[in-house]
Amino acid sequence: MKNHIKLVACIISSALLLGGCFGADQGQMSSQKQDSLDRPEDQYESVLTYSGDGYALPGGEENEKIAKEHKDEVVSATKEYLKKEYNADVDVHNMVGNSDGVTVFYESKGPLHFYSTAIVPIDSSTKKILKDEVTTIEGEVERSIKTALYAFMMPDEFEELDQQIAEIVEANPSITGRTEKAIQNVGGSGYMSPYYYVQSSIIDKGITPVYEKYLEEPDTSKEAFLDVYDSSTFEPDFLLFNIHFFMKDPNGKPDKEIYNKIIEAFENNNSLPKGRYLINLNDHFIHSRTSEGYKQNSLSQNPREGIIKN
């Protein structure tokens, strides 16, 4: 079972990365003609209604049914595990079946805010929830908490990021972001908003003592966390900001002029959190099963480049 769970974890991890670590949707896409190369008609849904209901993992249909029949057990097992292992209180938003159990998407409660996942194994033959074998994708929760710690320690910088995005959207009403439901139901990627998610590097040693202090004392103040944070070791690649905008019009292609304006706004703002920024402008649709918004017609930056803030 443990080897199977490791395999499932790899599949889930890949699915989250390929999906931009965001969510999926509940409605059916309209019957408009679609560009068959970019978005097949039976696979994509509107970003405006996308909420996560279509998200799926390989071989999980039967286990998802079992999990929903035993929802209270799955939820309590998840909460108990996260409280014990990570000192985190969470709200469970969604359960998606996988080949060996169910992937649980949750959101933290309290001042430290992040989204992540846990895997609750299921014995399909007996329909038993294996409550004592809950696990997570290796390193995922740790990195999610670290991104939340950065946001908690540097509220002004992260507020500036949100304000920058709000100004971009106000100046360009033809673009939008994902729904809050999409993030809650299939986000699972650390500190997030409808327009971005943040990834922390495993080689970021400066944040390690902050993370360790959180595990010991989760109610530690911002000032106390900053006292143990070693900012001198920080490099931009330690914090990756993945910014995703979408065209609001179902018929709209990613607009190069708008994209260039977005790039310019981020380049000119030196009050943003330190890190590497990757800007993406996608068309209107999201792949329902994988939560992927990026397509062949998306406008995006080279992952090795982007915009550096240090």
Coordinates of C-alpha atoms in Angstrom, one line a residue, residues 3 13 42 50 88 134 167 176 187 203 210 228 240-241:
N3 CA 4.4 2.0 -2.6
S13 CA 1.9 16.3 -7.7
D42 CA -15.7 18.7 -24.8
Y50 CA -15.0 27.0 -13.1
A88 CA -2.5 23.5 11.4
V134 CA -3.0 9.6 6.1
E167 CA -5.0 48.1 -10.6
T176 CA -10.1 38.3 -15.2
G187 CA -6.0 24.9 -5.5
I203 CA 16.9 25.0 -0.8
V210 CA 11.0 30.4 10.8
V228 CA 14.8 34.2 13.3
L240 CA 8.3 32.0 -7.4
F241 CA 5.2 34.1 -8.2

